[in-house]
XYZ file of C-alpha atoms in Angstrom:
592
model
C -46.832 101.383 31.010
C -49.233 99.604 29.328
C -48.799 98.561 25.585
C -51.856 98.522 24.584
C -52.271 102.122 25.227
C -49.342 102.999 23.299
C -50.819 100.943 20.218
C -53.891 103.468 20.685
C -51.676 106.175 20.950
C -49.522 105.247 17.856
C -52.484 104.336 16.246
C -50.956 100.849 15.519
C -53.764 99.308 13.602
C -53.367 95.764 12.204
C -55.747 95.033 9.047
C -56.156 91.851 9.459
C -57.969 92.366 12.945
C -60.423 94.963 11.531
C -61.514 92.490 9.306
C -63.085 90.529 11.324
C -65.249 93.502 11.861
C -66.308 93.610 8.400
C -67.729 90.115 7.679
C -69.607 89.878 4.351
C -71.532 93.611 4.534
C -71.959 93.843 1.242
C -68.823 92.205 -0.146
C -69.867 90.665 -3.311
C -67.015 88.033 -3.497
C -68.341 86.230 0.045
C -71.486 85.761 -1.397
C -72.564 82.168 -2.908
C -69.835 80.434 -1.393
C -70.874 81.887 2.688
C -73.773 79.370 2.976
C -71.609 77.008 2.503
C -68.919 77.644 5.158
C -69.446 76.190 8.758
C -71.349 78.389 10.885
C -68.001 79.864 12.939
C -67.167 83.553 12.326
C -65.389 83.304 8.959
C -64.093 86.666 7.319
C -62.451 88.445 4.060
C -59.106 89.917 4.471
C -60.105 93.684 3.613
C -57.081 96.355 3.162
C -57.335 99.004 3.801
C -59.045 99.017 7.530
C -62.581 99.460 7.065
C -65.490 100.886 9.317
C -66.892 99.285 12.547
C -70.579 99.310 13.210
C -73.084 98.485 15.715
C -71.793 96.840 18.884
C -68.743 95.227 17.114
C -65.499 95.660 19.001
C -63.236 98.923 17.730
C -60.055 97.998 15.763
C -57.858 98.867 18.617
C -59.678 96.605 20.864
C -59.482 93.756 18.042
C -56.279 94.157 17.336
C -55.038 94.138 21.226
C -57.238 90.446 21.422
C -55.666 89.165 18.224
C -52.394 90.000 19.160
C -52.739 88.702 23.106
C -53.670 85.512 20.795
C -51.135 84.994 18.906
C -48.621 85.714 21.862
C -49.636 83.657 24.154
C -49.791 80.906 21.332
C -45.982 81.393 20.828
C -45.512 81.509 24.476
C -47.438 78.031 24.637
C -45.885 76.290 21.736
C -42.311 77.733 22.200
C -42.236 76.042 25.826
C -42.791 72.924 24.406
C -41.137 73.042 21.356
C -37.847 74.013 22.928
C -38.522 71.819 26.024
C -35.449 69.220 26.934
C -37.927 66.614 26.660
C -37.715 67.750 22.489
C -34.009 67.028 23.079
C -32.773 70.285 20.738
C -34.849 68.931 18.181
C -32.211 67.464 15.840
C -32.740 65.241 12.577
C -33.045 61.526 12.773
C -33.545 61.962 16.504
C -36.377 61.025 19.387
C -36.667 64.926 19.403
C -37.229 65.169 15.556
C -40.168 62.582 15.975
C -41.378 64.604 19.029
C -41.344 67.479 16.848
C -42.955 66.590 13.529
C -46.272 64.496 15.041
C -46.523 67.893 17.243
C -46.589 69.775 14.174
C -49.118 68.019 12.493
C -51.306 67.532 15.528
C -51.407 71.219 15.676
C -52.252 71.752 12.271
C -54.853 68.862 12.056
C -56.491 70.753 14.667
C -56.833 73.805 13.437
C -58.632 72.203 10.316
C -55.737 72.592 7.845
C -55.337 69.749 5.088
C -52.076 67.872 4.545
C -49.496 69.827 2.244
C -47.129 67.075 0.979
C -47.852 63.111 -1.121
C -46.822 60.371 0.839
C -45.312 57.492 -0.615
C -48.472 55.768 -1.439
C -49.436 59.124 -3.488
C -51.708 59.721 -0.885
C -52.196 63.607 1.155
C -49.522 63.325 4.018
C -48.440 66.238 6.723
C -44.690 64.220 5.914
C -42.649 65.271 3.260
C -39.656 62.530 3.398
C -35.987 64.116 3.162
C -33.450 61.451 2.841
C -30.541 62.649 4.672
C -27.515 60.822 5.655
C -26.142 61.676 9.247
C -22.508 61.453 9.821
C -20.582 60.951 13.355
C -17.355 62.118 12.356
C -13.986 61.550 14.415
C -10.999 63.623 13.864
C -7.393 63.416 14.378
C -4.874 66.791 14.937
C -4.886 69.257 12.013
C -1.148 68.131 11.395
C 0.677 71.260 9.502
C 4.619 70.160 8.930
C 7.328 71.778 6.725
C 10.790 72.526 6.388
C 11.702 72.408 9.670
C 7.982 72.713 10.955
C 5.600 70.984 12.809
C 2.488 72.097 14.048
C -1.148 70.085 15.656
C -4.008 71.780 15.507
C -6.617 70.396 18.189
C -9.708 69.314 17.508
C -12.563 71.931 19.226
C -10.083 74.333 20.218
C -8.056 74.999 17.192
C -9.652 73.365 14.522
C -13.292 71.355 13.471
C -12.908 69.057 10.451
C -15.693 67.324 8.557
C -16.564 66.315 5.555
C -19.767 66.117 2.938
C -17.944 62.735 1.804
C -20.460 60.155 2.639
C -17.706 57.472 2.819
C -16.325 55.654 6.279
C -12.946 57.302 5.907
C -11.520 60.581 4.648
C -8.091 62.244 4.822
C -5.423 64.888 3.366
C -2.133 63.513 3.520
C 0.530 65.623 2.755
C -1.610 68.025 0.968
C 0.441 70.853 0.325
C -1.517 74.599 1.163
C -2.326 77.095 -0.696
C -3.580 80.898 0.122
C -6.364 81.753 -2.299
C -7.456 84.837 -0.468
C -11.458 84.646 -0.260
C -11.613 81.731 -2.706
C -13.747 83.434 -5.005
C -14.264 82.772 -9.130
C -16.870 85.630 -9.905
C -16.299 86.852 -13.197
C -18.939 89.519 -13.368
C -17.015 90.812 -10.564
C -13.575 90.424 -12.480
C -12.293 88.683 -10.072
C -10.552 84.959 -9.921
C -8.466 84.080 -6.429
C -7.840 80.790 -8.361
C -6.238 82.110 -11.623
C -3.717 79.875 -12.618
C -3.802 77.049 -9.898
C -3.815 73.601 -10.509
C -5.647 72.902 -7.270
C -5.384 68.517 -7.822
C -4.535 67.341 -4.818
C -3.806 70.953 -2.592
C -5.504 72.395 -0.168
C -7.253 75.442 -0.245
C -6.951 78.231 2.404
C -9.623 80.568 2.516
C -10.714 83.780 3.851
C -14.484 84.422 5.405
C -16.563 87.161 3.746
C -15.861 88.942 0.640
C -13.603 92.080 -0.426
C -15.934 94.351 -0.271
C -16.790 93.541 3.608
C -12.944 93.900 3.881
C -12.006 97.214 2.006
C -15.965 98.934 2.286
C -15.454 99.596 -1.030
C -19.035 100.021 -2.997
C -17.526 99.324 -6.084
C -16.025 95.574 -5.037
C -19.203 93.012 -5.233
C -21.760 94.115 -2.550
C -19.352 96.578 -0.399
C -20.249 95.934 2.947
C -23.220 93.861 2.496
C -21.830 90.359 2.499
C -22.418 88.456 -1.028
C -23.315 84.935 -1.441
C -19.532 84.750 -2.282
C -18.608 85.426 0.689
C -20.637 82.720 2.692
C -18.580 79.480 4.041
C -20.922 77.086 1.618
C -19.599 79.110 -1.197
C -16.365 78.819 -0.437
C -15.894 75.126 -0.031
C -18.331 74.586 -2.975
C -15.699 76.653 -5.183
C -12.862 74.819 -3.333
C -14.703 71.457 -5.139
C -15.125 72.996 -8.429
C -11.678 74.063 -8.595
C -10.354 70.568 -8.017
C -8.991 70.975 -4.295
C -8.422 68.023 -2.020
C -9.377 70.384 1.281
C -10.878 73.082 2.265
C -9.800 75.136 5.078
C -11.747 78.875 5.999
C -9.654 81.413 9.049
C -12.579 82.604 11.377
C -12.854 85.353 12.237
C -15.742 86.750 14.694
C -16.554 90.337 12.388
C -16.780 88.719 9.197
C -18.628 85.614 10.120
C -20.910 87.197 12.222
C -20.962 85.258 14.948
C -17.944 83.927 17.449
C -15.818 80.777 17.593
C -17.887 79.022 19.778
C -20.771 78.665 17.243
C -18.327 77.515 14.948
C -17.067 74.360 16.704
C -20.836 73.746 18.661
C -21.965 73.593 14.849
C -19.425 70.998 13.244
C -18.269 69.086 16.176
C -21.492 66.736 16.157
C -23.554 65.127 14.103
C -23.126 66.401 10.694
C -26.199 65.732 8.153
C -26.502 65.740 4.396
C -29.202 65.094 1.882
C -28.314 61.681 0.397
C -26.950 61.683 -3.030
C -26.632 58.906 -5.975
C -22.715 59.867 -5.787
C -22.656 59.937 -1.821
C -21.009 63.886 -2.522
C -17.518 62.334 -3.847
C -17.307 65.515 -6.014
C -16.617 67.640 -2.374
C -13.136 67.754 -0.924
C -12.278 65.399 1.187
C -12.076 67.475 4.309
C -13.404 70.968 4.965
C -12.122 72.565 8.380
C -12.166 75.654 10.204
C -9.305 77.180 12.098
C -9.127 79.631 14.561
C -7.620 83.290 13.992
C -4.682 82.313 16.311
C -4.204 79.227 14.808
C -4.147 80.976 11.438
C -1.509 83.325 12.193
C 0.859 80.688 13.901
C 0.429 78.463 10.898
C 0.952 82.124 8.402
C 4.097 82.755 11.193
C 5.272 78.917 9.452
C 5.122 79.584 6.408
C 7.300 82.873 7.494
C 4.246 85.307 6.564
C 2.097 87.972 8.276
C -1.740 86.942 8.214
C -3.226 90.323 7.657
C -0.019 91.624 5.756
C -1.929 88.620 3.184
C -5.441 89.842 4.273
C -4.644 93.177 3.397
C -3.514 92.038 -0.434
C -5.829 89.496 -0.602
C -9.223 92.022 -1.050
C -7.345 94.066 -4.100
C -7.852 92.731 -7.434
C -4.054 92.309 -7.674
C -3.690 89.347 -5.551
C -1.996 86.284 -6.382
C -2.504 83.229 -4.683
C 0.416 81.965 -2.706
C 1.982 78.187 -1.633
C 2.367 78.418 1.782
C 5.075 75.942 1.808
C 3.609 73.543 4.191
C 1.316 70.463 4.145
C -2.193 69.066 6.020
C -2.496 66.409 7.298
C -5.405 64.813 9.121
C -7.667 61.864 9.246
C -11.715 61.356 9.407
C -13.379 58.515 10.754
C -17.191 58.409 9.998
C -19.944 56.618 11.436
C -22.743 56.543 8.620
C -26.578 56.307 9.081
C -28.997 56.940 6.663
C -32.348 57.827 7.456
C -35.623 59.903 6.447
C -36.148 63.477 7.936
C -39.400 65.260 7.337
C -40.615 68.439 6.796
C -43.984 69.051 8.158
C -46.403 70.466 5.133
C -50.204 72.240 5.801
C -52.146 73.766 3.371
C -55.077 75.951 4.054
C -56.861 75.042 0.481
C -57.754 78.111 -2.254
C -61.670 79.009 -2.792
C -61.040 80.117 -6.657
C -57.266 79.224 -7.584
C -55.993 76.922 -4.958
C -53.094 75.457 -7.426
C -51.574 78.970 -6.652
C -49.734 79.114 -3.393
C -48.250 81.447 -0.952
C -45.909 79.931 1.436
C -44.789 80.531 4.941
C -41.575 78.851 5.657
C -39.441 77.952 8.983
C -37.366 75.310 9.890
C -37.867 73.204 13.022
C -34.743 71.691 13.751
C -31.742 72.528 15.493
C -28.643 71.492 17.211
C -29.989 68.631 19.420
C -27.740 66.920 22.116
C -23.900 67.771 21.854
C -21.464 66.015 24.583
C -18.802 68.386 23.366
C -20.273 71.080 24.712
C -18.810 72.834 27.902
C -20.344 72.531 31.323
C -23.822 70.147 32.713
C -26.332 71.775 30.063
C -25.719 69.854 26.577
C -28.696 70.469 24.961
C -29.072 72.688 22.810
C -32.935 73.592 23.656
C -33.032 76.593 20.183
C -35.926 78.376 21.899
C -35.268 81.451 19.807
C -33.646 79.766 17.087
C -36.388 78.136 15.742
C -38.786 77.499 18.277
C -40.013 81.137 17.601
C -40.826 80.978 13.895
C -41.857 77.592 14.072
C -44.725 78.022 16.428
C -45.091 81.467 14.141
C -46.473 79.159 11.696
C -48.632 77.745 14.112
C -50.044 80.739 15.123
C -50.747 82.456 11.779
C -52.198 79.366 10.786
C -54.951 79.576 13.873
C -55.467 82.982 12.759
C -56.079 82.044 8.885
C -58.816 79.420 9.803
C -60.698 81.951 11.558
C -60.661 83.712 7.954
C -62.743 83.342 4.996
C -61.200 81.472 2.806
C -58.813 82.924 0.225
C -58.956 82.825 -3.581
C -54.981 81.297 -3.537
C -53.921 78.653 -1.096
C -51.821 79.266 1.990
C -49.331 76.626 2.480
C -46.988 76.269 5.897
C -44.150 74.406 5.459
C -41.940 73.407 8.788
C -38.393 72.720 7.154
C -35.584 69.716 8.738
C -32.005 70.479 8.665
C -31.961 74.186 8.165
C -29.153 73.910 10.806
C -26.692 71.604 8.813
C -27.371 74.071 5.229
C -30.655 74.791 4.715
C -31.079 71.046 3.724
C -34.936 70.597 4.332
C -35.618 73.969 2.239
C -33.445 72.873 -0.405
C -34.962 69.461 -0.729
C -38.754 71.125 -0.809
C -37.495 73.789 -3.386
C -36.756 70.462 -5.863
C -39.908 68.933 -4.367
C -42.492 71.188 -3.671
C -46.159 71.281 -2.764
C -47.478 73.674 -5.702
C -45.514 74.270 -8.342
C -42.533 76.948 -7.987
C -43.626 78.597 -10.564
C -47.087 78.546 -9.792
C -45.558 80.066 -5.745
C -47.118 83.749 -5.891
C -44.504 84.148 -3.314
C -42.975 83.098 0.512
C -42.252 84.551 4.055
C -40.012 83.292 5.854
C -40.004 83.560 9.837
C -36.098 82.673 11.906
C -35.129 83.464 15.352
C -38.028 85.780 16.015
C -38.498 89.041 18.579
C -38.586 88.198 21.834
C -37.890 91.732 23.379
C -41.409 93.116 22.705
C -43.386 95.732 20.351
C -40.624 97.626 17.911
C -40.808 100.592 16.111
C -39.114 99.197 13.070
C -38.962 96.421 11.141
C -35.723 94.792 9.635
C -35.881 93.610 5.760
C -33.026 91.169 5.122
C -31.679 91.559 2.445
C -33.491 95.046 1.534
C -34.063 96.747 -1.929
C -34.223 93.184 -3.625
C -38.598 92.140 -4.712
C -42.078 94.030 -4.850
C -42.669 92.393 -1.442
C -40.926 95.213 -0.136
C -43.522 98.348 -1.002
C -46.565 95.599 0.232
C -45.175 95.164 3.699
C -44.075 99.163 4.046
C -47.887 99.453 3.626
C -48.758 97.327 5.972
C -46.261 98.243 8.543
C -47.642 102.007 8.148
C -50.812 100.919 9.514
C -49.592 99.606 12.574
C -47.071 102.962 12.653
C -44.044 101.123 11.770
C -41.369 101.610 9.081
C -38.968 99.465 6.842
C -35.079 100.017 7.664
C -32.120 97.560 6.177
C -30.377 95.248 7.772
C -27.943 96.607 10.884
C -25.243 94.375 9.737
C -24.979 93.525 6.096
C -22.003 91.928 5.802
C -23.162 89.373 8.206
C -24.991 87.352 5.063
C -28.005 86.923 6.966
C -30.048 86.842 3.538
C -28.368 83.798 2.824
C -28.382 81.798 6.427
C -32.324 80.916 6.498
C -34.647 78.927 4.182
C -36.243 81.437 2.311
C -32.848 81.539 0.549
C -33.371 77.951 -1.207
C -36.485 79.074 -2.901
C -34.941 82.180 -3.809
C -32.499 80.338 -5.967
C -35.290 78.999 -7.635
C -36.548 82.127 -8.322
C -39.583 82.931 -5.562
C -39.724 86.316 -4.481
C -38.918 85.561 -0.783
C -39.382 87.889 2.273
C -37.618 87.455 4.993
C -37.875 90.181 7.997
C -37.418 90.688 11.989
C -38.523 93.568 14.401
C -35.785 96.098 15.053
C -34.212 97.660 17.256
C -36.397 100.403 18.104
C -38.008 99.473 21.131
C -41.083 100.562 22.367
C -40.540 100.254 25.821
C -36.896 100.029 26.517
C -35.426 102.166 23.366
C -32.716 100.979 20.682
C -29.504 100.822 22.727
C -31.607 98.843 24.788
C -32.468 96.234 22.173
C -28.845 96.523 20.485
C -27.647 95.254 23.823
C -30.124 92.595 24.336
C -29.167 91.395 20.562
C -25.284 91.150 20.977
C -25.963 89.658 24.073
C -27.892 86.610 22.463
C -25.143 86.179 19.674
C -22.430 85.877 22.129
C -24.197 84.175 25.211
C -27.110 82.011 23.427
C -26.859 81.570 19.278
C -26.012 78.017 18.932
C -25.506 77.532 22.584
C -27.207 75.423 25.397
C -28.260 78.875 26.723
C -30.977 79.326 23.998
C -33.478 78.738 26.138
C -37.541 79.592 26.869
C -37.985 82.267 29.295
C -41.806 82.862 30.366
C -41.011 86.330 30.759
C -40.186 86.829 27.232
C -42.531 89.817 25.613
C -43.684 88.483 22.422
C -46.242 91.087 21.446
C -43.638 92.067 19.057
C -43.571 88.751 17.621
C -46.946 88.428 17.402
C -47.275 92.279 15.318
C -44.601 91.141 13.090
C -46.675 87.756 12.264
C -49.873 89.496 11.762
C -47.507 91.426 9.301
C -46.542 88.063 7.494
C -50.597 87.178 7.591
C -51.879 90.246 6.200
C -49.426 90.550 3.277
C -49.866 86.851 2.382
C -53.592 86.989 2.309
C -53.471 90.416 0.729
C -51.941 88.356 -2.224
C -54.171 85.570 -1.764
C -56.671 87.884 -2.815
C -55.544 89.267 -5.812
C -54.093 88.235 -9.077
C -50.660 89.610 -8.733
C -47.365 87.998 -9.364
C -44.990 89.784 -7.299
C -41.444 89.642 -8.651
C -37.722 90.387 -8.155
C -36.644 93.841 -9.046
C -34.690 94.403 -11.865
C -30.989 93.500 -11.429
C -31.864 91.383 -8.953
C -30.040 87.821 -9.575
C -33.022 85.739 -9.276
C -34.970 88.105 -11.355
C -34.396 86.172 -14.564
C -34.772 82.628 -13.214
C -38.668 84.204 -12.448
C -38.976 85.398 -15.600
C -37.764 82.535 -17.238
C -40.779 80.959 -16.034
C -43.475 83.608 -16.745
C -45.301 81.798 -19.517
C -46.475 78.933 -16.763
C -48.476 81.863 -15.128
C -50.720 83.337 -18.253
């Protein structure tokens, strides 16, 4: 069956290809400046598609080269990108220096200009990120008590760590206490820590948040998991509240993803932006335990785990000594170094201080000798070899553009992998001013599985970005559905979530499961199958039989709706509600 023909059939039509059909005709904002531009085939995004004349090729036809293009772009830079000789890519590494000079080789190509200030003030493709990376060493999880003892392994039971940049760090004797999900959110009337003295304790925590656990609307977000309920929250509160530890049960449904990524994650390497204080206001240790592990240590303390899970999601609970203390040890090996996220900027004709930016990070978990059988790298094809050379290939397709009236500005983020460090550190340091950021895309763990019917919004119903990409997903016969599994918290697992905080209207969307070719229980299969067999595994690997036509349609998708803004004068924002809507308007006057 060919796919093209079904494009033709659906009338799939992608704007952004028809206007390269429509090249200055009478268009009176490419005159002046076209002289001007080198003599290559440069274009105006137009919106809706316009007419074809003369011999020029037909949208369709357009469309199907542009998005041949852009696929077998991916397919190019995706093989090399996720390559072993990149070495899984991780910070501070040979594969991180691979990476980056890759990155900016490509977009030096292409024509782009650099997007970040070097140290010398001068235009650089390198935005520093001082990160400190941390080989960390653990002892047992010991758990005694009156007439108790218990040794949780390392890997199997139990990963420890620590945000502590320090040589050493231990509980000892840290008596534990079960604060349900660990969450202070007033708004929500809710406090799991209401009348602790948490100085020197340890905090046990659920994973998720009540409303995940009781699919009640009215508790927080229901189903849809809540920043409350991710694991950064929760030993972030643990801190705040004055706890020594920090320990969260896993469990596969309300993490979203198995055990396995879990201890791959925190069993190497761990990396954190350095700080003046080297982090001393974290707890000392924060740990994961398995679900068996949890009960056998609940069994201890002569309680049922989910007779406490059950009481723990109603606004009644109490938090509860456990009657048993942690103990464990953490030997670090400390290293301080510079990371770098790779910045290009396609340069404004009329307001280039404005910005929209495309975001992906290009790191991930490198080499880990902890994991199980001969493959130990972990190659993160998918996960982010995909968006990453997304950037590369929208940026190919921008050049062959005219030039828009705002800037366009790619930004390859470090350390997305160990907390969305590189985003965070370009949301305090970025290339244009955040509030001067019309708004960003972001592009993680892309479509592999070819053409879908449907697109996934993450984190749907929240900006005006929403009714601009329905539009253009219309034209190429498409249509906008939420997120399959909310309470998974995928809204706040990738970048675009840093410069949310800061107030950006953000986008972040996937194809969905509607497959063209092979149907949706097709493509549901396909997608469990990656979370259990590849995510955060050695078996995240290129495959040159991947179809990423669908890949391609969603990032002529990201193209058109950032150059549709690039072309106007509107300032997109959060809808009302929303809870970064008033950090944007807070900043409103910098954009009169």
């Amino acid at each position: 069956m060919q796919i093209s023909s079904l494009w033709r059939r659906l009338g799939l039509t992608i704007a952004v290809g028809s206007a390269l059909t429509a090249c200055s005709q009478g268009d009176p904002k490419a005159t002046g400046q076209q002289a001007a531009e080198p003599a290559a085939a440069h274009t105006r995004y137009q919106h809706p598609v316009g007419t074809t004349t003369g011999s020029s090729p037909t949208p369709g036809e357009v469309e199907q080269a542009q998005v041949d293009t852009i696929a077998a772009d991916l397919h190019k830079h995706i093989a090399i990108l996720a390559s072993d000789q990149f070495e899984g890519r991780a910070p501070a590494t040979t594969g991180e220096a691979l990476t980056v000079s890759y990155l900016a080789e490509q977009f030096k190509t292409l024509g782009l200009t650099p997007g970040a200030t070097g140290a010398d003030g001068q235009p650089s493709w390198f935005q520093q990120v001082p990160i400190v990376e941390m080989q960390i060493e653990s002892t047992p999880l010991r758990i005694a008590g009156a007439g108790v003892e218990q040794e949780l392994q390392p890997i199997t039971d139990m990963v420890a760590f620590t945000q502590r940049q320090t040589s050493a760090s231990a509980l000892e004797n840290s008596e534990l206490v079960f604060v349900g999900y660990g969450i202070v959110a007033p708004e929500n009337d809710w406090n799991d820590y209401s009348g602790l003295d948490m100085s020197g304790k340890t905090a046990v925590i659920l994973v998720n948040d009540p409303g995940y656990a009781s699919k009640d609307e009215s508790l927080f977000n229901g189903n849809a998991m809540t920043y409350y309920g991710r694991w950064s929250y929760k030993f972030e509160e643990a801190a705040r509240q004055g706890a020594e530890g920090a320990i969260i049960i896993h469990e596969t449904g309300a993490a979203g993803y198995p055990w396995e990524v879990v201890s791959g994650s925190w069993s190497g390497a761990q990396i954190s932006l350095e700080t003046d204080d080297r982090n001393v206001d974290r707890v000392a240790v924060e740990a994961w335990i398995t679900n068996n592990a949890a009960r056998a240590l609940f069994r201890s303390a002569e309680l049922d785990l989910q007779t406490e899970m059950a009481a723990a999601k109603t606004r009644d609970f109490k938090p509860k000594a456990l009657g048993l203390k942690a103990n464990i040890r953490l030997q670090n090996s400390l290293q301080t170094s510079n990371s770098r996220n790779v910045v290009a900027k396609l340069p404004g004709r009329k307001r280039p201080d404005e910005v929209i930016v495309y975001t992906a990070h290009w790191d991930h978990l490198g080499v880990n000798s902890n994991a199980k059988g001969e493959d130990q790298i972990f190659n993160g094809a998918v996960d982010n070899a995909t968006g990453t050379a997304g950037l590369l290939a929208m940026a190919a397709q921008a050049v062959r553009l005219e030039r828009p009236d705002r800037s366009l500005v790619f930004v390859a983020v470090t350390a997305e992998e160990s907390g969305l460090l590189g985003s965070k550190y370009y949301a305090e340091h970025p290339a244009a001013p955040l509030e001067k950021t019309v708004a960003g895309i972001n592009f993680d763990a892309m479509n592999v599985l070819g053409p879908a019917r449907d697109i996934i919004v993450i984190g749907y119903g929240s900006s005006e970005l929403e009714p601009l990409l329905e539009t253009a997903a219309k034209a190429q016969g498409r249509y906008l559905v939420p997120e399959e599994h909310p309470e998974r918290g995928y809204f706040y697992r990738s970048d675009h979530f840093s410069l949310a905080k800061k107030g950006v209207p953000m986008l972040y969307f996937d194809s969905g499961t509607d497959n063209l070719e092979h149907g949706r229980e097709w493509a549901r299969r396909k997608g469990e199958e990656y979370l259990s067999d590849h995510y955060h595994k050695p078996g995240d690997a290129y495959d040159p039989a991947w179809n990423l036509k669908g890949a391609a349609m969603d990032l002529q998708l990201g193209l058109q709706l950032g150059l549709v803004l690039a072309n106007n004068q509107d300032w997109p924002n959060w809808y009302p509600g929303n809870e970064f809507r008033a950090i944007r308007d807070a900043s409103a006057g910098a954009r009169k």
